[in-house]
Tab-separated table of C-alpha atoms in Angstrom:
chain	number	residue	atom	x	y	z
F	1	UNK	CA	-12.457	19.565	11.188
F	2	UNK	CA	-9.318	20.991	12.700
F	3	UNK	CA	-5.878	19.126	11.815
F	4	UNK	CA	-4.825	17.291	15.162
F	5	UNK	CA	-1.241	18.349	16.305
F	6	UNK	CA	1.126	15.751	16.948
F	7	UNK	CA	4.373	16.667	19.115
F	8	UNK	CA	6.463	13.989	21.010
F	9	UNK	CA	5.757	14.433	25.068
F	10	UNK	CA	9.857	14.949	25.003
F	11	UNK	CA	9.080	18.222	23.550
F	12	UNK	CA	6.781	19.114	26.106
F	13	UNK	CA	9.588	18.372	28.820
F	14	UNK	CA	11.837	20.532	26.721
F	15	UNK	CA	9.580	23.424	26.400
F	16	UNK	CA	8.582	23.045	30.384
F	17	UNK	CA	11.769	23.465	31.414
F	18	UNK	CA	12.614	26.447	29.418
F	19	UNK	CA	9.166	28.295	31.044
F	20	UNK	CA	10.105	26.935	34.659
F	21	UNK	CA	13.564	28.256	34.169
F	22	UNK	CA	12.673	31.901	33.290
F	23	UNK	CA	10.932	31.677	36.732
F	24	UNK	CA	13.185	29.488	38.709
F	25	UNK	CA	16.719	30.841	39.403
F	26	UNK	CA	17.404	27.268	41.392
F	27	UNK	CA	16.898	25.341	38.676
F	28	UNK	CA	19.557	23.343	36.709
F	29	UNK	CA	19.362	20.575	34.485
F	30	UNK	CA	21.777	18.101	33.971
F	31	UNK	CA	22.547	16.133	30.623
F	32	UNK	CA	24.245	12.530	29.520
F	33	UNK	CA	25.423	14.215	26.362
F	34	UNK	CA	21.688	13.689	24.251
F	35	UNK	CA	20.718	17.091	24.858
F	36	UNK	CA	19.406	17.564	21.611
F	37	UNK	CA	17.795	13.670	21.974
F	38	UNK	CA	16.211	14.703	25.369
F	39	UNK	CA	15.240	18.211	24.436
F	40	UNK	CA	16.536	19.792	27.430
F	41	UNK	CA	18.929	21.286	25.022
F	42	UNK	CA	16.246	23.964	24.717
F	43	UNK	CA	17.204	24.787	28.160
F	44	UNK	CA	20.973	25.221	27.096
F	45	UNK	CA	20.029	27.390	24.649
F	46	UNK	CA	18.699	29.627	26.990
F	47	UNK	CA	19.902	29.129	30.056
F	48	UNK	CA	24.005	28.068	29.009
F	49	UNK	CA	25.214	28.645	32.381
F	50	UNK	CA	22.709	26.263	33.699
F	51	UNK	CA	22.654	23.497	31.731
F	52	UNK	CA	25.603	20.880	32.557
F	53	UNK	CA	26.931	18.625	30.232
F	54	UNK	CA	28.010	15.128	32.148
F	55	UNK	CA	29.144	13.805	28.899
F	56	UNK	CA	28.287	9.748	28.428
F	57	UNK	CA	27.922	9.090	32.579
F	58	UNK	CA	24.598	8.909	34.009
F	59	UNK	CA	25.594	7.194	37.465
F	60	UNK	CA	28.083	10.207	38.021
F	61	UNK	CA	25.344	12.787	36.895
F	62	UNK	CA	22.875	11.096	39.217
F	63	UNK	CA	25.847	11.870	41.499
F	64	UNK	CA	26.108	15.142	40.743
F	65	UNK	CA	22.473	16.140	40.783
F	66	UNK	CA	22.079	14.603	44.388
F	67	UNK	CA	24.813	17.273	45.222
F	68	UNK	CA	23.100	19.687	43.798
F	69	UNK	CA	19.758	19.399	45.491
F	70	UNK	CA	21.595	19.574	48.794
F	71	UNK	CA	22.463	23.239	47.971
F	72	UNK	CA	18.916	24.637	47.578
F	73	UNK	CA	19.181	23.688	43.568
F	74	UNK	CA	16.591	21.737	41.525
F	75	UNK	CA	18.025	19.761	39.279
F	76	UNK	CA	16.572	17.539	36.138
F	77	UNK	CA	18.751	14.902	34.917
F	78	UNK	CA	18.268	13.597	31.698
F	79	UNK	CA	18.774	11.013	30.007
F	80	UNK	CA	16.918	8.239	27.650
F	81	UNK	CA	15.090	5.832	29.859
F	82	UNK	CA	17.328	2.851	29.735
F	83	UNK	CA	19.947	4.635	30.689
F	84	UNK	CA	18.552	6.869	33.765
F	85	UNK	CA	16.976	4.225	35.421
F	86	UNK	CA	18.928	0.825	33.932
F	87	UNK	CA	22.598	2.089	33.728
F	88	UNK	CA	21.919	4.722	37.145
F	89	UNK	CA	18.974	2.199	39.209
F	90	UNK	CA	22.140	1.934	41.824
F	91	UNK	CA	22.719	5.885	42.352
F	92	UNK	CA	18.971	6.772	41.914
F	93	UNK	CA	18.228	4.170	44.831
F	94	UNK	CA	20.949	5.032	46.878
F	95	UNK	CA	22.308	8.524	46.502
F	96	UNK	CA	18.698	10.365	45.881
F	97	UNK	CA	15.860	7.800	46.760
F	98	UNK	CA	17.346	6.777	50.228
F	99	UNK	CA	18.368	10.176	51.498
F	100	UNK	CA	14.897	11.316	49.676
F	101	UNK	CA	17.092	14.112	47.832
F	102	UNK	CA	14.588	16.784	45.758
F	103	UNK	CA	16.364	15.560	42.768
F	104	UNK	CA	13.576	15.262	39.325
F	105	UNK	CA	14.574	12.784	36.510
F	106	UNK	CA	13.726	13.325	32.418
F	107	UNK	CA	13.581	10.062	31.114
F	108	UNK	CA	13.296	10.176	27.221
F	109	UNK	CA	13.071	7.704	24.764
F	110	UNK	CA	10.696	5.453	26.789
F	111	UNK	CA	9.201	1.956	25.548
F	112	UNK	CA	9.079	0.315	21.949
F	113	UNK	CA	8.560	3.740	20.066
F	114	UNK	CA	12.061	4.602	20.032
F	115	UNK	CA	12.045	2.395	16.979
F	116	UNK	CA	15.018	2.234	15.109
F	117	UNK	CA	17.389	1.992	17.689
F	118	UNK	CA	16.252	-1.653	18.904
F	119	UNK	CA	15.738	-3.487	22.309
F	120	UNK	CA	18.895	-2.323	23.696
F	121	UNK	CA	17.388	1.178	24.284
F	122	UNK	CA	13.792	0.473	24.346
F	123	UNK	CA	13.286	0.210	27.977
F	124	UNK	CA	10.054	-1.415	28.556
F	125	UNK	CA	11.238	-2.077	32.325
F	126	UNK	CA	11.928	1.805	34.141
F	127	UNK	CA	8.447	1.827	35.895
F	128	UNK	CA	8.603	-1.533	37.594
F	129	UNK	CA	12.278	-0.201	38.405
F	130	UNK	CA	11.302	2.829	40.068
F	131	UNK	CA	8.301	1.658	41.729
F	132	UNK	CA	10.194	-0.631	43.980
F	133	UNK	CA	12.173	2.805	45.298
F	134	UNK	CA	10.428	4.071	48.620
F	135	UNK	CA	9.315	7.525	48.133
F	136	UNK	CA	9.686	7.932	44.174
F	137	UNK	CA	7.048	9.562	41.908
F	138	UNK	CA	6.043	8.045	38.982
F	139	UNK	CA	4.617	10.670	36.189
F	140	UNK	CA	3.949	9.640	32.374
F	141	UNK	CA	2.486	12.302	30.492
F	142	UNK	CA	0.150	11.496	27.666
F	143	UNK	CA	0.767	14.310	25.761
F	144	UNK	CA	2.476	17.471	25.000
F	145	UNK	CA	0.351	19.743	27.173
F	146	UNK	CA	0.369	16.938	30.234
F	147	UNK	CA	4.137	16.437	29.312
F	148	UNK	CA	4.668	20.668	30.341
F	149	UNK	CA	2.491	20.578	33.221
F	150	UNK	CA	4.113	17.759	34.669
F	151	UNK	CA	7.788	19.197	34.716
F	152	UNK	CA	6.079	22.156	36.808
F	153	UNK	CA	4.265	19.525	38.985
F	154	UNK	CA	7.345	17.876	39.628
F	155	UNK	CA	9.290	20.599	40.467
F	156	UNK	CA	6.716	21.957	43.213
F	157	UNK	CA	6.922	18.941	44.638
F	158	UNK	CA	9.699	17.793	47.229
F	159	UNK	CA	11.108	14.655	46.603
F	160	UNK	CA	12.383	12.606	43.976
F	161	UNK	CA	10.498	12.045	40.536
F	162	UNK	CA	10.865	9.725	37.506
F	163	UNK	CA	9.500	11.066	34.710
F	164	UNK	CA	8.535	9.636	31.542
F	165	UNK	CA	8.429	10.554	28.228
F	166	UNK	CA	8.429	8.959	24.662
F	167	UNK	CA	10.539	10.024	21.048
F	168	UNK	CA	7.583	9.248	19.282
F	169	UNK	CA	5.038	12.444	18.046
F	170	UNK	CA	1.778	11.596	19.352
F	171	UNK	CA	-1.677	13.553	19.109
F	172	UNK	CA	-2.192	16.448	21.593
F	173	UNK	CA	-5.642	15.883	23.290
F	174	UNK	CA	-5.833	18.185	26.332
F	175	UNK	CA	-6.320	21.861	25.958
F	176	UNK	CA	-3.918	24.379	26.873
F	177	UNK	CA	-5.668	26.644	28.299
F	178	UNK	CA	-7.825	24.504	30.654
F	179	UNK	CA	-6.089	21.206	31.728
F	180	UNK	CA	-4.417	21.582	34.955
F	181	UNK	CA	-2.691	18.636	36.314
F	182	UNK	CA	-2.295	17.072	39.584
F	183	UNK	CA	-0.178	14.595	41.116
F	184	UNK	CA	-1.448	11.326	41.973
F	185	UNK	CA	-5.005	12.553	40.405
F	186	UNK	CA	-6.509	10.166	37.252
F	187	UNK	CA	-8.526	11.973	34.873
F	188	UNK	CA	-11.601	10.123	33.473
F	189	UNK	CA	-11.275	10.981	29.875
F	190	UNK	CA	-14.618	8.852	28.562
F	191	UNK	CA	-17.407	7.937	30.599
F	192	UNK	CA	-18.272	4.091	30.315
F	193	UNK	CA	-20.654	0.822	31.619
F	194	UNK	CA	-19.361	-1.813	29.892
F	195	UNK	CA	-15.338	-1.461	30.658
F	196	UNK	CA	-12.873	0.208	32.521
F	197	UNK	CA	-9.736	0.955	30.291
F	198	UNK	CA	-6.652	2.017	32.839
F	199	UNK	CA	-3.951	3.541	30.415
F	200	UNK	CA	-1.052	5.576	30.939
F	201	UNK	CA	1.270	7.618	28.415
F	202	UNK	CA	1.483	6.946	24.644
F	203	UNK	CA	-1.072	4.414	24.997
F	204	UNK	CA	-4.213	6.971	26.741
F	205	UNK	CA	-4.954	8.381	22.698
F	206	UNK	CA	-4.441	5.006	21.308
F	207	UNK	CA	-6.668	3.675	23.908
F	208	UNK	CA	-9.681	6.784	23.016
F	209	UNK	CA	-9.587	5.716	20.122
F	210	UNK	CA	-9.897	1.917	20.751
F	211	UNK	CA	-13.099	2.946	22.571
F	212	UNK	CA	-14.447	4.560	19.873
F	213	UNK	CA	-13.850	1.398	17.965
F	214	UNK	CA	-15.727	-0.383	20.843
F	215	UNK	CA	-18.491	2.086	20.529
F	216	UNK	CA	-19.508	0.717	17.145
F	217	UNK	CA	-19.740	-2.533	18.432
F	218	UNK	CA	-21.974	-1.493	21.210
F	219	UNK	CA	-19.625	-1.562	23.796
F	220	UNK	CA	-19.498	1.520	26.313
F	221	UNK	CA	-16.082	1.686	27.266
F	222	UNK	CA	-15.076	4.246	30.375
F	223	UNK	CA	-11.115	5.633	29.602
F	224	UNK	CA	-9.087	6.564	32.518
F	225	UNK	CA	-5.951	8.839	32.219
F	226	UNK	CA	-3.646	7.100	34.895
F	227	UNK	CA	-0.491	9.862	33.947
F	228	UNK	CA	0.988	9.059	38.000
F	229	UNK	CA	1.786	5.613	38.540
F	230	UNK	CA	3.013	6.415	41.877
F	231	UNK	CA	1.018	7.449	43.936
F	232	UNK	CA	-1.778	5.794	42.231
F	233	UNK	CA	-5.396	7.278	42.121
F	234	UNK	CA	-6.650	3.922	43.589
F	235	UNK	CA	-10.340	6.107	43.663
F	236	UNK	CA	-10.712	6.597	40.948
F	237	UNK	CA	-10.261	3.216	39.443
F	238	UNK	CA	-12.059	1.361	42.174
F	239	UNK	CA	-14.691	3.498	41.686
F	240	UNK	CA	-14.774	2.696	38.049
F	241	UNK	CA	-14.107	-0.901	38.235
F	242	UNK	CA	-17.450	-1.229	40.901
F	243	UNK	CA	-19.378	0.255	38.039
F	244	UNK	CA	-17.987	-1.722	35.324
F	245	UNK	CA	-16.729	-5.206	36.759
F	246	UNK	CA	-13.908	-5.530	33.679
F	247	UNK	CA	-10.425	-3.762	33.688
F	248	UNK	CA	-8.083	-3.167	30.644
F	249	UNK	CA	-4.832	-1.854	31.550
F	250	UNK	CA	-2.846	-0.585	28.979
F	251	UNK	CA	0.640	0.758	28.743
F	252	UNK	CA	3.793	1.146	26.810
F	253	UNK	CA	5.636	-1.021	29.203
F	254	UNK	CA	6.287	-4.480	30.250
F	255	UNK	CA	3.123	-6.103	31.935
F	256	UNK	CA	5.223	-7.139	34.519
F	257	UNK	CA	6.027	-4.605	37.413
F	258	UNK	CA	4.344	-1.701	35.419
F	259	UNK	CA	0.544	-0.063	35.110
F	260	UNK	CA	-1.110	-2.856	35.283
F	261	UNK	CA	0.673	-4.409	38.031
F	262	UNK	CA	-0.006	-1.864	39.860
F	263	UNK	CA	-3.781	-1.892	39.392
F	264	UNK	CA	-3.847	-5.229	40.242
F	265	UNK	CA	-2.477	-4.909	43.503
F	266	UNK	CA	-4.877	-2.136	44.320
F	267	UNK	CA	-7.940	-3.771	42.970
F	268	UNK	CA	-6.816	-7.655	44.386
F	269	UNK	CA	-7.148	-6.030	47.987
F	270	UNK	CA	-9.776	-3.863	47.641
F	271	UNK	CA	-12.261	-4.921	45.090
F	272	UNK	CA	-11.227	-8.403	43.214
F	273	UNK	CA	-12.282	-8.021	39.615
F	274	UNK	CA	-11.327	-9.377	36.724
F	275	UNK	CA	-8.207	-7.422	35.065
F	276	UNK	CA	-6.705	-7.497	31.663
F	277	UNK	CA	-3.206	-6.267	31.218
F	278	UNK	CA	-2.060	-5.000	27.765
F	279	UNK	CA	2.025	-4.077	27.222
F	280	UNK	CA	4.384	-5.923	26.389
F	281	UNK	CA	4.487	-9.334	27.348
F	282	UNK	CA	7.659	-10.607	28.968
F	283	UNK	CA	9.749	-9.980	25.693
F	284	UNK	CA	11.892	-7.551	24.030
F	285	UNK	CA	11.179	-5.365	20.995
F	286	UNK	CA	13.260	-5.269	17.921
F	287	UNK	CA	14.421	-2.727	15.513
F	288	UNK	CA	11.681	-1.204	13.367
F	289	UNK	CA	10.140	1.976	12.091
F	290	UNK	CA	7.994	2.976	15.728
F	291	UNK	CA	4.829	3.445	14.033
F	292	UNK	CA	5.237	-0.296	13.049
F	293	UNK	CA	6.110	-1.649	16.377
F	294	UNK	CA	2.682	-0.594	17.622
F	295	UNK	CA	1.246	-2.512	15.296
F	296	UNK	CA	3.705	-5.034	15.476
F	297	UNK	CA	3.037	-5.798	19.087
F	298	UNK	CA	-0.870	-5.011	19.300
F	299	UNK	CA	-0.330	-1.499	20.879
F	300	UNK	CA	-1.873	0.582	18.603
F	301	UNK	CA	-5.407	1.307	18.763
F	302	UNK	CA	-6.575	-1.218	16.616
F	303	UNK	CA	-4.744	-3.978	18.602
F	304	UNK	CA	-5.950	-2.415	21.825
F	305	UNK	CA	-9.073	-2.909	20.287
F	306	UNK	CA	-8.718	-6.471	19.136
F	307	UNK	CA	-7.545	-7.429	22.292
F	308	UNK	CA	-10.317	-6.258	24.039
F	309	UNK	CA	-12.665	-7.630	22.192
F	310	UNK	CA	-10.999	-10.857	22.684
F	311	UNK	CA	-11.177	-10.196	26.191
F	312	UNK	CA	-14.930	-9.940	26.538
């Protein structure tokens, strides 16, 4: 059996933008001085002249990037999660959501798996944030190879984007050479009877493997790959929860606002089922190895598991 490769989805954004840029003569990306954090320093390193350094200022490189777009440029501005959407909600929703300015945001460092760095830059809040902006795309890769497709996906598109990815290294799952990735499209990863599992990000491998888990029980568990928020595949997951009748949601994210909120709204108007949300719920995390936290707060796939089980 073939060692799995782990590689954080940060990476992936890294990498994406280097390939885009070699194509792309419009596009410039835009850093909060944690180039080498967010990985678009792998841009710099190609591309010096368009790489710009905003130093320790996300509202003004918000700012900066609306400008930007307004010229015919694409910009990506990154930063780590907390910051782009907590410390820069105001400029996102005003300077690029409410003009609808082509401006594309890399947020790193998403949810408990930063670790080390505690609650103060675990942001376990961004997707309820930018949901509640008119006209904002929601993407959060669940791996490396989703992670590269969707910084080409976003840039195609016109409009603004959040996008999402984690510190963390994380199993690569989709092949290279075949996955090809669509905006607002779910991807039914495991087909299932029993249970619909809805997950999104770090939690869609961690969430394969719960099924497995489930398997042994006797428990046929379908996995859906929800990697946009927003617009949400409602489809695909009403289509899944008619055949099932029981919804997990799970996500690296608050429960409030995020995922599973938004599953809820879709199926509570369209096909009332009974839903259960796994994330993190209504608290913050702590300071801890990230590995740890998983466990810690019954993300992993074990405590996916668990709490499925419990569920039923």
């Amino acid at each position: 059996m073939s060692e799995v490769k782990m590689m954080a989805t940060r990476d992936g954004y890294g990498d994406g933008l280097v390939e885009l840029g070699k194509e792309k003569e419009n596009l410039i990306v835009l850093d909060a001085d944690l180039a080498a954090a967010t990985k678009s320093g792998k841009f710099k390193d190609v591309f010096p002249e368009r790489h710009i350094d905003c130093g320790i200022a996300e509202s003004n490189m918000i700012g900066i990037a609306a400008g930007l777009s307004t010229c015919g440029k694409v910009p990506f501005a990154s930063s780590f999660a907390m910051f782009a959407a907590g410390r820069a909600f105001e400029q996102i929703r005003n300077t690029v959501g409410y003009p609808h300015l082509n401006v594309k945001i890399g947020a790193t460092h998403a949810g408990v798996s930063v670790g080390e760095d505690g609650a103060t830059h675990q942001c376990n809040e961004d997707i309820a944030l930018m949901r509640t902006i008119p006209g904002m795309t929601i993407i959060n890769p669940s791996d490396y190879i989703e992670a590269k497709a969707a910084v080409r996906a976003a840039y195609e598109m016109d409009g603004p984007v959040y996008l999402r990815f984690g510190r963390l290294a994380i199993p690569v799952f989709n092949d290279n050479d075949d996955y090809k990735f669509e905006v607002g499209k779910g991807v039914k990863l495991r087909e299932g009877s029993d249970v619909t599992i809805v997950a999104t990000g770090l939690m869609v491998n961690n969430s394969l493997e719960a099924a497995e888990m489930l398997a042994k029980d006797g428990i046929n568990a379908e996995v859906i790959n929800i990697h946009t928020i927003k617009p949400l595949d409602e489809e695909i997951i009403i289509e899944s929860a008619k055949k099932t009748n029981n919804v997990i949601t799970v996500e690296e994210h608050s429960v409030i606002g995020g995922l599973g909120s938004a599953v809820c709204d879709v199926l509570s108007e369209k096909y009332p089922v009974k839903v259960k949300k796994i994330g993190m719920y209504d608290q913050y995390g702590h300071s801890g190895p990230a590995k740890e936290l998983l466990v810690e707060y019954k993300l992993d796939a074990n405590g996916i598991y668990q709490q499925i089980k419990e569920s039923l």
